[in-house]
Coordinates of C-alpha atoms in Angstrom, one line a residue:
Chain A
X1 CA -2.1 -75.9 -7.4
X2 CA -5.0 -75.5 -6.5
X3 CA -5.8 -71.4 -6.0
X4 CA -7.7 -71.2 -2.0
X5 CA -11.0 -69.3 -1.9
X6 CA -11.2 -65.6 -1.9
X7 CA -14.0 -63.0 -3.4
X8 CA -14.5 -64.9 -7.5
X9 CA -18.4 -63.1 -7.7
X10 CA -16.5 -61.0 -10.1
X11 CA -14.7 -63.6 -12.1
X12 CA -17.7 -66.6 -11.7
X13 CA -18.3 -68.8 -15.3
X14 CA -21.2 -70.9 -16.6
X15 CA -21.7 -73.7 -17.5
X16 CA -21.8 -73.4 -20.8
X17 CA -18.8 -71.4 -20.5
X18 CA -17.0 -73.4 -19.0
X19 CA -17.7 -76.3 -22.0
X20 CA -16.6 -73.7 -24.9
X21 CA -13.8 -73.1 -22.2
X22 CA -12.7 -76.8 -22.2
X23 CA -13.4 -77.9 -26.4
X24 CA -11.6 -74.8 -26.8
X25 CA -8.7 -75.9 -25.2
X26 CA -9.1 -78.8 -26.8
X27 CA -9.2 -77.5 -29.7
X28 CA -5.3 -76.0 -28.7
X29 CA -4.3 -79.6 -28.6
X30 CA -5.1 -79.0 -24.5
X31 CA -5.9 -83.1 -24.4
X32 CA -9.0 -83.7 -22.4
X33 CA -6.8 -86.4 -21.1
X34 CA -4.8 -84.0 -19.3
X35 CA -7.7 -81.6 -17.8
X36 CA -9.5 -84.1 -16.2
X37 CA -5.8 -86.3 -14.8
X38 CA -5.6 -82.9 -13.5
X39 CA -8.4 -82.2 -11.8
X40 CA -8.6 -85.3 -10.3
X41 CA -4.8 -84.8 -8.9
X42 CA -6.0 -81.3 -7.5
X43 CA -8.8 -83.1 -5.5
X44 CA -7.0 -85.6 -4.2
X45 CA -4.3 -83.0 -3.0
X46 CA -7.1 -81.4 -1.5
X47 CA -8.0 -83.8 0.4
X48 CA -4.9 -84.6 2.0
X49 CA -4.2 -80.8 2.4
X50 CA -7.7 -80.6 4.4
X51 CA -6.7 -84.1 6.4
X52 CA -3.8 -84.8 5.9
X53 CA -4.5 -87.9 9.4
X54 CA -7.5 -89.2 7.4
X55 CA -5.9 -93.1 6.2
X56 CA -10.0 -94.3 4.8
X57 CA -11.5 -92.9 1.7
X58 CA -14.8 -93.2 -0.1
X59 CA -14.9 -92.1 -4.1
X60 CA -18.2 -91.9 -4.6
X61 CA -18.1 -92.2 -8.0
X62 CA -20.8 -91.1 -11.1
X63 CA -20.4 -92.7 -15.1
X64 CA -20.3 -88.7 -16.0
X65 CA -16.6 -87.0 -16.5
X66 CA -17.4 -85.9 -13.0
X67 CA -16.8 -88.9 -12.0
X68 CA -13.9 -90.2 -14.0
X69 CA -12.6 -87.0 -12.5
X70 CA -13.3 -88.6 -9.1
X71 CA -11.3 -91.6 -10.4
X72 CA -8.3 -89.9 -11.2
X73 CA -8.4 -89.0 -7.9
X74 CA -8.8 -92.2 -6.1
X75 CA -6.1 -93.6 -8.2
X76 CA -3.6 -91.0 -6.6
X77 CA -4.9 -91.6 -3.6
X78 CA -4.4 -94.6 -3.3
X79 CA -0.3 -94.4 -5.0
X80 CA 0.1 -91.8 -1.7
X81 CA -0.7 -94.8 0.9
X82 CA -5.0 -94.0 1.4
X83 CA -6.8 -96.9 1.8
X84 CA -9.2 -96.2 -0.7
X85 CA -12.8 -97.7 -1.8
X86 CA -14.3 -96.4 -4.9
X87 CA -19.0 -96.9 -5.2
X88 CA -19.2 -96.7 -8.7
X89 CA -23.3 -96.0 -8.8
X90 CA -23.5 -98.1 -12.4
X91 CA -22.0 -100.7 -13.7
X92 CA -18.0 -100.7 -15.2
X93 CA -19.5 -102.2 -18.4
X94 CA -22.5 -99.3 -18.2
X95 CA -19.4 -96.3 -18.5
X96 CA -19.6 -95.1 -22.3
X97 CA -17.1 -92.0 -21.8
X98 CA -14.4 -92.5 -23.0
X99 CA -11.9 -90.6 -20.6
X100 CA -14.5 -92.8 -17.3
X101 CA -14.5 -95.5 -18.9
X102 CA -10.0 -95.6 -19.6
X103 CA -9.3 -94.6 -16.2
X104 CA -11.9 -97.1 -14.8
X105 CA -9.3 -99.2 -16.5
X106 CA -6.3 -98.2 -15.1
X107 CA -8.2 -98.8 -12.2
X108 CA -9.7 -102.1 -11.9
X109 CA -5.6 -102.4 -12.5
X110 CA -4.7 -102.1 -8.9
X111 CA -5.5 -102.5 -5.5
X112 CA -8.9 -100.5 -5.6
X113 CA -11.9 -101.9 -4.7
X114 CA -15.0 -100.8 -6.5
X115 CA -18.4 -101.6 -5.9
X116 CA -20.7 -101.5 -8.3
X117 CA -23.9 -100.0 -7.4
X118 CA -26.3 -99.1 -9.9
X119 CA -29.4 -99.6 -7.1
X120 CA -30.2 -97.9 -4.4
X121 CA -30.1 -101.4 -2.6
X122 CA -26.8 -102.0 -3.9
X123 CA -25.8 -98.4 -1.8
X124 CA -27.9 -99.5 1.0
X125 CA -26.2 -103.0 1.4
X126 CA -22.6 -100.7 1.5
X127 CA -24.2 -98.3 3.7
X128 CA -21.7 -99.1 6.4
X129 CA -18.7 -97.8 4.0
X130 CA -19.8 -94.5 4.6
X131 CA -20.9 -94.4 8.3
X132 CA -18.6 -95.1 9.8
X133 CA -15.8 -96.9 7.3
X134 CA -15.1 -94.1 5.3
X135 CA -13.1 -90.3 7.4
X136 CA -13.7 -88.7 3.9
X137 CA -15.9 -89.3 1.2
X138 CA -15.5 -87.3 -1.8
X139 CA -18.3 -86.6 -4.1
X140 CA -18.0 -87.4 -8.0
X141 CA -21.3 -88.4 -8.3
X142 CA -22.8 -85.6 -10.7
X143 CA -21.0 -81.7 -12.1
X144 CA -22.0 -79.2 -14.6
X145 CA -23.7 -81.2 -16.3
X146 CA -27.4 -81.1 -14.1
X147 CA -30.7 -82.2 -15.5
X148 CA -33.8 -81.5 -13.9
X149 CA -34.2 -83.2 -11.2
X150 CA -32.2 -85.9 -9.0
X151 CA -32.7 -89.8 -10.2
X152 CA -31.9 -93.1 -8.2
X153 CA -29.6 -94.2 -7.5
X154 CA -27.9 -90.5 -7.4
X155 CA -30.7 -89.4 -4.7
X156 CA -30.0 -92.2 -2.5
X157 CA -26.1 -91.3 -2.7
X158 CA -26.1 -87.9 -1.4
X159 CA -28.5 -88.7 1.0
X160 CA -25.8 -91.8 2.4
X161 CA -23.3 -88.8 2.5
X162 CA -24.8 -86.1 4.6
X163 CA -25.5 -88.8 7.4
X164 CA -22.1 -89.4 7.2
X165 CA -19.5 -88.0 10.4
X166 CA -17.5 -88.5 6.8
X167 CA -15.3 -85.0 5.8
X168 CA -16.8 -84.1 2.4
X169 CA -14.8 -83.0 -0.7
X170 CA -17.1 -82.1 -3.4
X171 CA -16.1 -82.5 -7.2
X172 CA -16.2 -79.2 -9.4
X173 CA -20.4 -78.7 -7.6
X174 CA -21.4 -80.0 -4.8
X175 CA -24.2 -83.2 -6.6
X176 CA -27.8 -81.9 -6.3
X177 CA -26.8 -78.3 -6.7
X178 CA -27.9 -76.3 -10.0
X179 CA -24.4 -74.8 -10.7
X180 CA -25.7 -71.7 -13.0
X181 CA -28.6 -70.6 -10.6
X182 CA -27.0 -72.0 -7.1
X183 CA -30.7 -73.9 -6.5
X184 CA -32.1 -76.8 -5.1
X185 CA -34.5 -78.9 -6.0
X186 CA -34.5 -82.3 -4.2
X187 CA -31.5 -82.7 -1.9
X188 CA -27.6 -82.0 -2.4
X189 CA -24.5 -83.4 -0.8
X190 CA -23.4 -80.4 1.9
X191 CA -19.6 -80.2 1.7
X192 CA -16.8 -79.3 3.8
X193 CA -14.5 -78.3 1.1
X194 CA -15.2 -78.0 -3.2
X195 CA -12.9 -78.1 -5.4
X196 CA -13.6 -76.7 -9.1
X197 CA -12.4 -77.0 -11.8
X198 CA -10.4 -73.5 -13.3
X199 CA -12.8 -71.9 -12.1
X200 CA -15.3 -71.6 -10.1
X201 CA -19.5 -71.3 -11.9
X202 CA -22.3 -68.9 -10.7
X203 CA -24.0 -70.9 -8.9
X204 CA -21.4 -71.7 -6.7
X205 CA -21.4 -67.8 -5.3
X206 CA -24.4 -67.4 -5.1
X207 CA -26.1 -66.9 -1.8
X208 CA -27.6 -69.5 0.5
X209 CA -24.8 -72.3 -1.0
X210 CA -22.2 -72.2 1.8
X211 CA -24.0 -75.1 3.4
X212 CA -23.0 -77.2 0.4
X213 CA -19.9 -75.5 -1.2
X214 CA -18.2 -75.2 2.5
X215 CA -15.0 -74.0 1.4
X216 CA -14.5 -73.0 -2.4
X217 CA -11.2 -74.2 -4.2
X218 CA -10.5 -73.4 -7.3
X219 CA -8.2 -75.6 -9.4
X220 CA -5.8 -74.3 -11.8
X221 CA -6.2 -77.4 -14.3
X222 CA -4.0 -76.7 -17.0
X223 CA -6.1 -74.1 -19.2
X224 CA -3.8 -71.5 -20.8
X225 CA -5.3 -68.1 -19.7
X226 CA -5.4 -67.5 -23.5
X227 CA -8.2 -70.1 -23.8
X228 CA -10.4 -68.2 -22.9
X229 CA -9.5 -65.1 -25.6
X230 CA -8.6 -67.8 -28.8
X231 CA -11.8 -68.7 -30.5
X232 CA -12.1 -71.4 -31.5
X233 CA -14.9 -74.3 -31.6
X234 CA -16.2 -73.5 -28.6
X235 CA -17.8 -70.8 -29.1
X236 CA -20.2 -72.2 -32.1
X237 CA -22.1 -73.5 -28.2
X238 CA -23.6 -70.1 -28.5
X239 CA -25.7 -70.3 -31.6
X240 CA -29.0 -71.7 -31.5
X241 CA -29.0 -73.2 -35.0
X242 CA -32.5 -75.3 -34.6
X243 CA -35.5 -73.9 -36.1
X244 CA -39.1 -74.7 -35.1
X245 CA -40.6 -77.2 -36.4
X246 CA -43.7 -74.2 -37.1
X247 CA -41.8 -71.6 -38.5
X248 CA -42.6 -69.7 -41.9
X249 CA -40.6 -67.2 -44.0
X250 CA -38.4 -65.2 -42.0
X251 CA -38.7 -66.4 -38.2
X252 CA -34.9 -67.3 -38.9
X253 CA -33.9 -63.8 -39.7
X254 CA -34.9 -60.9 -42.3
X255 CA -32.2 -59.2 -43.0
X256 CA -31.7 -55.1 -44.5
X257 CA -29.2 -53.9 -45.9
X258 CA -28.0 -50.6 -47.4
X259 CA -25.0 -50.2 -49.6
X260 CA -24.1 -50.0 -53.0
X261 CA -23.3 -47.2 -55.1
X262 CA -22.7 -45.8 -58.7
X263 CA -19.1 -47.0 -59.0
X264 CA -19.6 -50.7 -56.6
X265 CA -22.0 -52.2 -57.4
X266 CA -20.9 -55.8 -56.3
X267 CA -20.2 -55.7 -52.3
X268 CA -23.4 -54.6 -51.1
X269 CA -24.8 -58.4 -53.1
X270 CA -22.1 -60.2 -51.6
X271 CA -23.1 -59.2 -48.0
X272 CA -26.3 -60.4 -48.6
X273 CA -25.8 -64.0 -50.3
X274 CA -23.6 -64.2 -47.7
X275 CA -26.0 -64.2 -45.5
X276 CA -28.4 -65.7 -47.0
X277 CA -25.4 -69.1 -46.9
X278 CA -25.3 -68.3 -43.2
X279 CA -28.7 -69.3 -43.5
X280 CA -31.3 -66.2 -42.7
X281 CA -34.0 -66.7 -44.6
X282 CA -33.8 -63.0 -46.2
X283 CA -31.8 -61.1 -47.4
X284 CA -33.2 -57.1 -48.6
X285 CA -30.4 -55.3 -50.3
X286 CA -31.5 -51.2 -50.7
X287 CA -29.2 -49.6 -52.7
X288 CA -29.0 -47.3 -55.8
X289 CA -31.0 -48.3 -58.5
X290 CA -28.3 -49.2 -61.1
X291 CA -26.8 -51.5 -58.6
X292 CA -30.6 -52.5 -58.3
X293 CA -30.9 -54.1 -61.5
X294 CA -28.1 -55.4 -61.3
X295 CA -28.8 -56.7 -58.4
X296 CA -32.2 -58.9 -59.7
X297 CA -30.5 -59.4 -63.1
X298 CA -28.6 -62.0 -60.6
X299 CA -29.4 -63.4 -58.3
X300 CA -32.9 -64.5 -57.6
X301 CA -32.7 -64.9 -54.2
X302 CA -32.7 -61.6 -52.9
X303 CA -35.3 -59.3 -52.2
X304 CA -33.8 -56.2 -53.8
X305 CA -35.7 -52.6 -53.4
X306 CA -34.3 -49.5 -55.0
X307 CA -33.6 -45.7 -54.0
X308 CA -33.6 -42.4 -56.9
X309 CA -30.3 -41.9 -57.8
X310 CA -26.5 -42.9 -58.1
X311 CA -26.2 -42.8 -54.8
X312 CA -27.5 -42.5 -50.3
X313 CA -28.9 -40.1 -50.3
X314 CA -31.0 -37.6 -47.0
X315 CA -34.3 -37.8 -48.5
X316 CA -33.7 -41.8 -48.9
X317 CA -34.2 -42.0 -44.8
X318 CA -37.7 -42.4 -44.9
X319 CA -38.1 -44.9 -47.0
X320 CA -34.7 -46.9 -45.6
X321 CA -36.7 -46.3 -41.7
X322 CA -40.5 -48.0 -43.2
X323 CA -37.7 -51.5 -44.0
X324 CA -35.6 -51.1 -41.0
X325 CA -38.4 -51.8 -39.6
X326 CA -39.0 -55.2 -40.5
X327 CA -35.6 -56.4 -39.9
X328 CA -34.2 -58.2 -37.6
X329 CA -30.3 -56.6 -38.3
X330 CA -29.4 -53.7 -40.6
X331 CA -26.5 -53.6 -42.3
X332 CA -24.9 -50.2 -43.6
X333 CA -21.3 -49.6 -45.5
X334 CA -19.9 -52.2 -48.7
X335 CA -19.8 -50.2 -51.6
X336 CA -21.6 -46.4 -50.7
X337 CA -18.6 -44.6 -51.7
X338 CA -17.8 -41.2 -49.3
X339 CA -19.7 -38.6 -51.2
X340 CA -20.5 -35.7 -48.1
X341 CA -24.7 -36.0 -48.1
X342 CA -24.1 -40.2 -49.0
X343 CA -22.7 -39.7 -44.7
X344 CA -24.5 -37.9 -43.4
X345 CA -26.9 -40.2 -44.7
X346 CA -25.5 -43.0 -43.0
X347 CA -25.4 -41.6 -39.5
X348 CA -29.4 -40.3 -39.9
X349 CA -29.7 -43.8 -40.9
X350 CA -27.7 -45.8 -38.1
X351 CA -28.5 -43.3 -35.2
X352 CA -32.6 -43.9 -36.2
X353 CA -32.4 -47.6 -36.3
X354 CA -30.3 -47.8 -32.3
X355 CA -33.1 -45.4 -31.6
X356 CA -35.7 -48.1 -32.0
X357 CA -33.8 -50.8 -30.6
X358 CA -32.2 -53.2 -34.1
X359 CA -29.1 -54.7 -34.2
X360 CA -26.7 -52.8 -36.7
X361 CA -23.3 -54.2 -38.5
X362 CA -21.2 -51.3 -40.0
X363 CA -18.9 -52.1 -42.1
X364 CA -16.3 -49.8 -45.4
X365 CA -17.6 -45.8 -45.6
X366 CA -19.9 -46.1 -42.9
X367 CA -17.0 -46.8 -40.2
X368 CA -16.0 -44.0 -42.5
X369 CA -18.2 -41.8 -42.3
X370 CA -19.2 -42.7 -39.1
X371 CA -15.2 -41.2 -38.0
X372 CA -15.4 -38.3 -40.4
X373 CA -18.6 -37.1 -38.5
X374 CA -17.1 -37.9 -35.0
X375 CA -20.2 -39.9 -33.9
X376 CA -18.5 -42.4 -32.4
X377 CA -21.3 -42.3 -29.4
X378 CA -23.1 -44.4 -32.2
X379 CA -21.2 -47.3 -31.4
X380 CA -23.9 -48.8 -28.5
X381 CA -24.2 -52.3 -27.2
X382 CA -26.2 -54.3 -30.1
X383 CA -23.9 -52.8 -32.8
X384 CA -20.9 -54.8 -34.6
X385 CA -18.2 -52.7 -36.3
X386 CA -16.2 -54.0 -39.4
X387 CA -13.0 -52.2 -39.9
X388 CA -9.7 -52.8 -41.1
X389 CA -6.5 -51.2 -39.8
X390 CA -6.8 -48.6 -41.8
X391 CA -10.9 -48.4 -41.1
X392 CA -10.0 -48.7 -37.0
X393 CA -7.7 -45.2 -37.7
X394 CA -10.1 -43.4 -39.0
X395 CA -12.9 -44.0 -36.8
X396 CA -10.8 -44.0 -33.4
X397 CA -7.5 -42.2 -34.2
X398 CA -4.9 -45.0 -33.5
X399 CA -2.5 -46.8 -36.0
X400 CA -2.7 -50.1 -33.5
X401 CA -0.6 -51.6 -36.7
X402 CA 2.7 -49.5 -34.5
X403 CA 2.5 -53.2 -32.1
X404 CA 3.1 -55.8 -33.8
X405 CA 2.6 -58.4 -30.9
X406 CA -0.7 -60.0 -31.9
X407 CA -1.5 -60.2 -27.7
X408 CA -0.5 -56.9 -27.4
X409 CA -2.3 -55.2 -29.9
X410 CA -5.4 -56.9 -28.7
X411 CA -5.1 -55.0 -25.6
X412 CA -4.4 -52.6 -26.7
X413 CA -7.5 -52.5 -29.3
X414 CA -9.4 -53.5 -26.3
X415 CA -8.8 -50.5 -24.5
X416 CA -9.1 -48.0 -27.6
X417 CA -12.7 -49.6 -27.7
X418 CA -13.8 -49.2 -24.0
X419 CA -12.4 -45.3 -23.9
X420 CA -14.3 -44.1 -27.3
X421 CA -16.8 -45.8 -28.2
X422 CA -20.4 -46.9 -25.7
X423 CA -20.3 -50.1 -25.4
X424 CA -20.5 -51.2 -28.9
X425 CA -18.4 -54.8 -30.5
X426 CA -15.1 -53.8 -33.3
X427 CA -14.0 -56.6 -35.2
X428 CA -10.9 -55.5 -36.2
X429 CA -9.9 -57.2 -40.0
X430 CA -6.6 -58.8 -40.1
X431 CA -4.0 -61.5 -40.5
X432 CA -5.7 -62.1 -36.8
X433 CA -8.9 -60.6 -36.1
X434 CA -9.6 -59.0 -32.8
X435 CA -12.5 -58.8 -31.5
X436 CA -13.4 -57.0 -28.6
X437 CA -16.6 -54.8 -26.3
X438 CA -14.5 -53.0 -24.7
X439 CA -14.6 -55.1 -21.2
X440 CA -13.5 -58.8 -22.9
X441 CA -11.6 -59.6 -26.8
X442 CA -11.1 -62.1 -28.7
X443 CA -8.8 -63.8 -30.7
X444 CA -9.4 -65.4 -34.3
X445 CA -6.7 -66.8 -36.3
X446 CA -8.4 -68.5 -39.6
X447 CA -8.3 -67.5 -42.0
X448 CA -5.3 -66.5 -44.6
X449 CA -3.7 -64.8 -47.6
X450 CA -6.1 -65.9 -50.1
X451 CA -8.2 -64.5 -48.3
X452 CA -7.0 -60.5 -49.4
X453 CA -9.0 -60.9 -52.3
X454 CA -11.2 -57.8 -52.7
X455 CA -14.7 -58.8 -51.3
X456 CA -13.9 -61.1 -48.4
X457 CA -14.9 -57.9 -45.9
X458 CA -17.6 -57.9 -47.7
X459 CA -19.4 -61.6 -47.1
X460 CA -18.1 -61.1 -43.8
X461 CA -20.6 -58.4 -43.1
X462 CA -22.9 -60.7 -44.4
X463 CA -21.9 -63.5 -42.2
X464 CA -21.7 -61.0 -39.4
X465 CA -25.0 -59.4 -39.0
X466 CA -27.2 -63.1 -40.1
X467 CA -25.3 -64.3 -36.4
X468 CA -26.4 -61.2 -35.2
X469 CA -30.2 -62.9 -35.9
X470 CA -28.8 -65.8 -34.4
X471 CA -26.1 -65.5 -31.3
X472 CA -27.3 -63.1 -28.3
X473 CA -24.4 -62.3 -27.6
X474 CA -22.8 -59.4 -30.5
X475 CA -19.2 -60.0 -29.3
X476 CA -19.4 -63.6 -29.6
X477 CA -21.7 -62.7 -33.7
X478 CA -18.7 -61.1 -34.9
X479 CA -16.1 -64.1 -32.9
X480 CA -17.7 -67.0 -34.5
X481 CA -18.5 -64.7 -37.9
X482 CA -15.2 -64.0 -38.0
X483 CA -13.7 -67.6 -37.7
Chain B
X1 CA -17.5 -69.7 -39.9
X2 CA -15.7 -66.8 -43.0
X3 CA -12.3 -67.3 -42.2
X4 CA -12.4 -71.2 -42.4
X5 CA -14.7 -71.2 -45.3
X6 CA -11.8 -69.3 -46.9
X7 CA -9.4 -72.6 -45.6
X8 CA -11.5 -74.5 -47.3
X9 CA -11.5 -72.5 -51.6
X10 CA -7.7 -72.2 -50.4
X11 CA -7.5 -76.1 -49.7
X12 CA -9.6 -76.2 -52.9
X13 CA -8.7 -74.0 -55.4
X14 CA -5.2 -72.3 -53.7
X15 CA -4.8 -68.7 -54.7
X16 CA -6.8 -68.7 -56.6
X17 CA -10.6 -68.0 -54.9
X18 CA -13.3 -65.7 -55.9
X19 CA -15.2 -64.0 -52.5
X20 CA -18.4 -66.0 -53.8
X21 CA -15.8 -69.5 -53.2
X22 CA -15.5 -67.7 -49.4
X23 CA -19.5 -68.0 -49.4
X24 CA -20.0 -70.9 -52.1
X25 CA -17.6 -72.8 -48.2
X26 CA -20.1 -71.2 -45.9
X27 CA -22.3 -74.3 -45.7
X28 CA -19.3 -76.6 -45.2
X29 CA -18.1 -74.9 -42.1
X30 CA -21.1 -75.4 -40.8
X31 CA -21.6 -79.1 -41.0
X32 CA -18.1 -79.9 -40.0
X33 CA -18.5 -77.8 -36.6
X34 CA -21.5 -78.5 -35.6
X35 CA -24.2 -81.5 -35.2
X36 CA -26.3 -81.1 -38.4
X37 CA -27.4 -84.1 -39.5
X38 CA -29.0 -84.8 -36.9
X39 CA -30.5 -81.2 -36.3
X40 CA -31.7 -81.1 -39.5
X41 CA -32.7 -85.4 -40.0
X42 CA -35.4 -84.6 -36.6
X43 CA -36.7 -81.8 -38.5
X44 CA -37.9 -83.7 -42.0
X45 CA -41.1 -85.9 -41.5
X46 CA -40.2 -89.7 -41.3
X47 CA -42.1 -90.6 -44.6
X48 CA -40.1 -88.3 -46.2
X49 CA -36.4 -90.2 -44.8
X50 CA -37.8 -93.4 -45.9
X51 CA -37.0 -91.7 -49.6
X52 CA -34.9 -89.4 -49.0
X53 CA -32.6 -91.8 -46.9

């Protein structure tokens, strides 16, 4: 059932977020057919509830998904005894979207008149349908897919809708209104009611748009709350994969990895290698001399800068900071060990990197160093920490394994992160990964018991570091990395 | 990316994977989830495309 508008200003989402939710819903098995069916039925229900005496209803439908919602609404209103006509802004044969084709096919088998209007002249030839025939007009022309200036016959259709004295009900967005900014570049439908799907779009709750939106009804179309909290293929929409044709070495990411010790030589190599495979241009490793020598001998694709001695020490910090300045992202931790001076060097490096505005990924022994020296204040908004449950306890003092229910554990982790950290992101590795910044949280269900082998955590560190270059939102960078 | 790369590695090798197997599967995850062929082809010169197909 539709939910009436209250104050949605804090719960509004962008069209990008809605695309992510749509795709992840399909990934969870909530098929797009189901969503379109529920959307169309919600629109029809709203029409009946708001205008129970109206008998003649016109649906003006585009050829995209928004039009599909309108066509489903037309079917329900016809079933409920209303006299329904559909004006399709194009030829039936022009429809390419599978769901639109399917629903048009159903409607053509019913006693509903479908008027094809590929040009403004076709619309003008039927303008009596807009006025005086229609008592209610459903605007299903353009939804969240609006791009640039309106084309024909859409612009003429909007003009005819606005001239009509019928009640107007917009599907998802009044056509012509930018769903992200609330701007109207040319002309937009002035609706009495807008039925928006799942959540209000940001442009619908901006100041000054009420003359277009009218009353806002938020329709529950069957997307469960959990869908917003799982990591799925939709999250990839947040990632920038394409490269500029004129890009040069380093433009697509230079990541600095700091780690390794006399005991642990492989961890920092795995992280650096994973970052290259994820698509950065340059992986630079700064490691104790023996580790550096081994990596050099093993893999010429990684730039290696040796540090004197067997461990990271405070006197390395200035040398490392020179490289920090040249890098997009700094990753620190794998294989460092837990010597007292190494831990103090970690804190000094993270502190200075954060101060100069760098994005930082903290893993393994570096997490323990932050926890041991009680510098959780360093975990600010451009920092991602990637602990397993044991490291999380070291960092926060909280044993999350006591909570066995995955969803309850996610809320527990979120609350701990909110209270102890300063806006940074925690990616808690486990059977189900939990990613949170203390406000939002996501769960990742990929991975398998084969990945308990040593080194996969270091691979994750490399992937996270690379995606911190390619994804603006650190929470999403961590979520996609885990997936 | 990491979890799916690990899932692909295990699908091929069972529980006998190395971390490097996970790394090697990262490009395959990108290929499965994104429209990479179109993006990459658009960045290759048309004359070169004639040669490499």
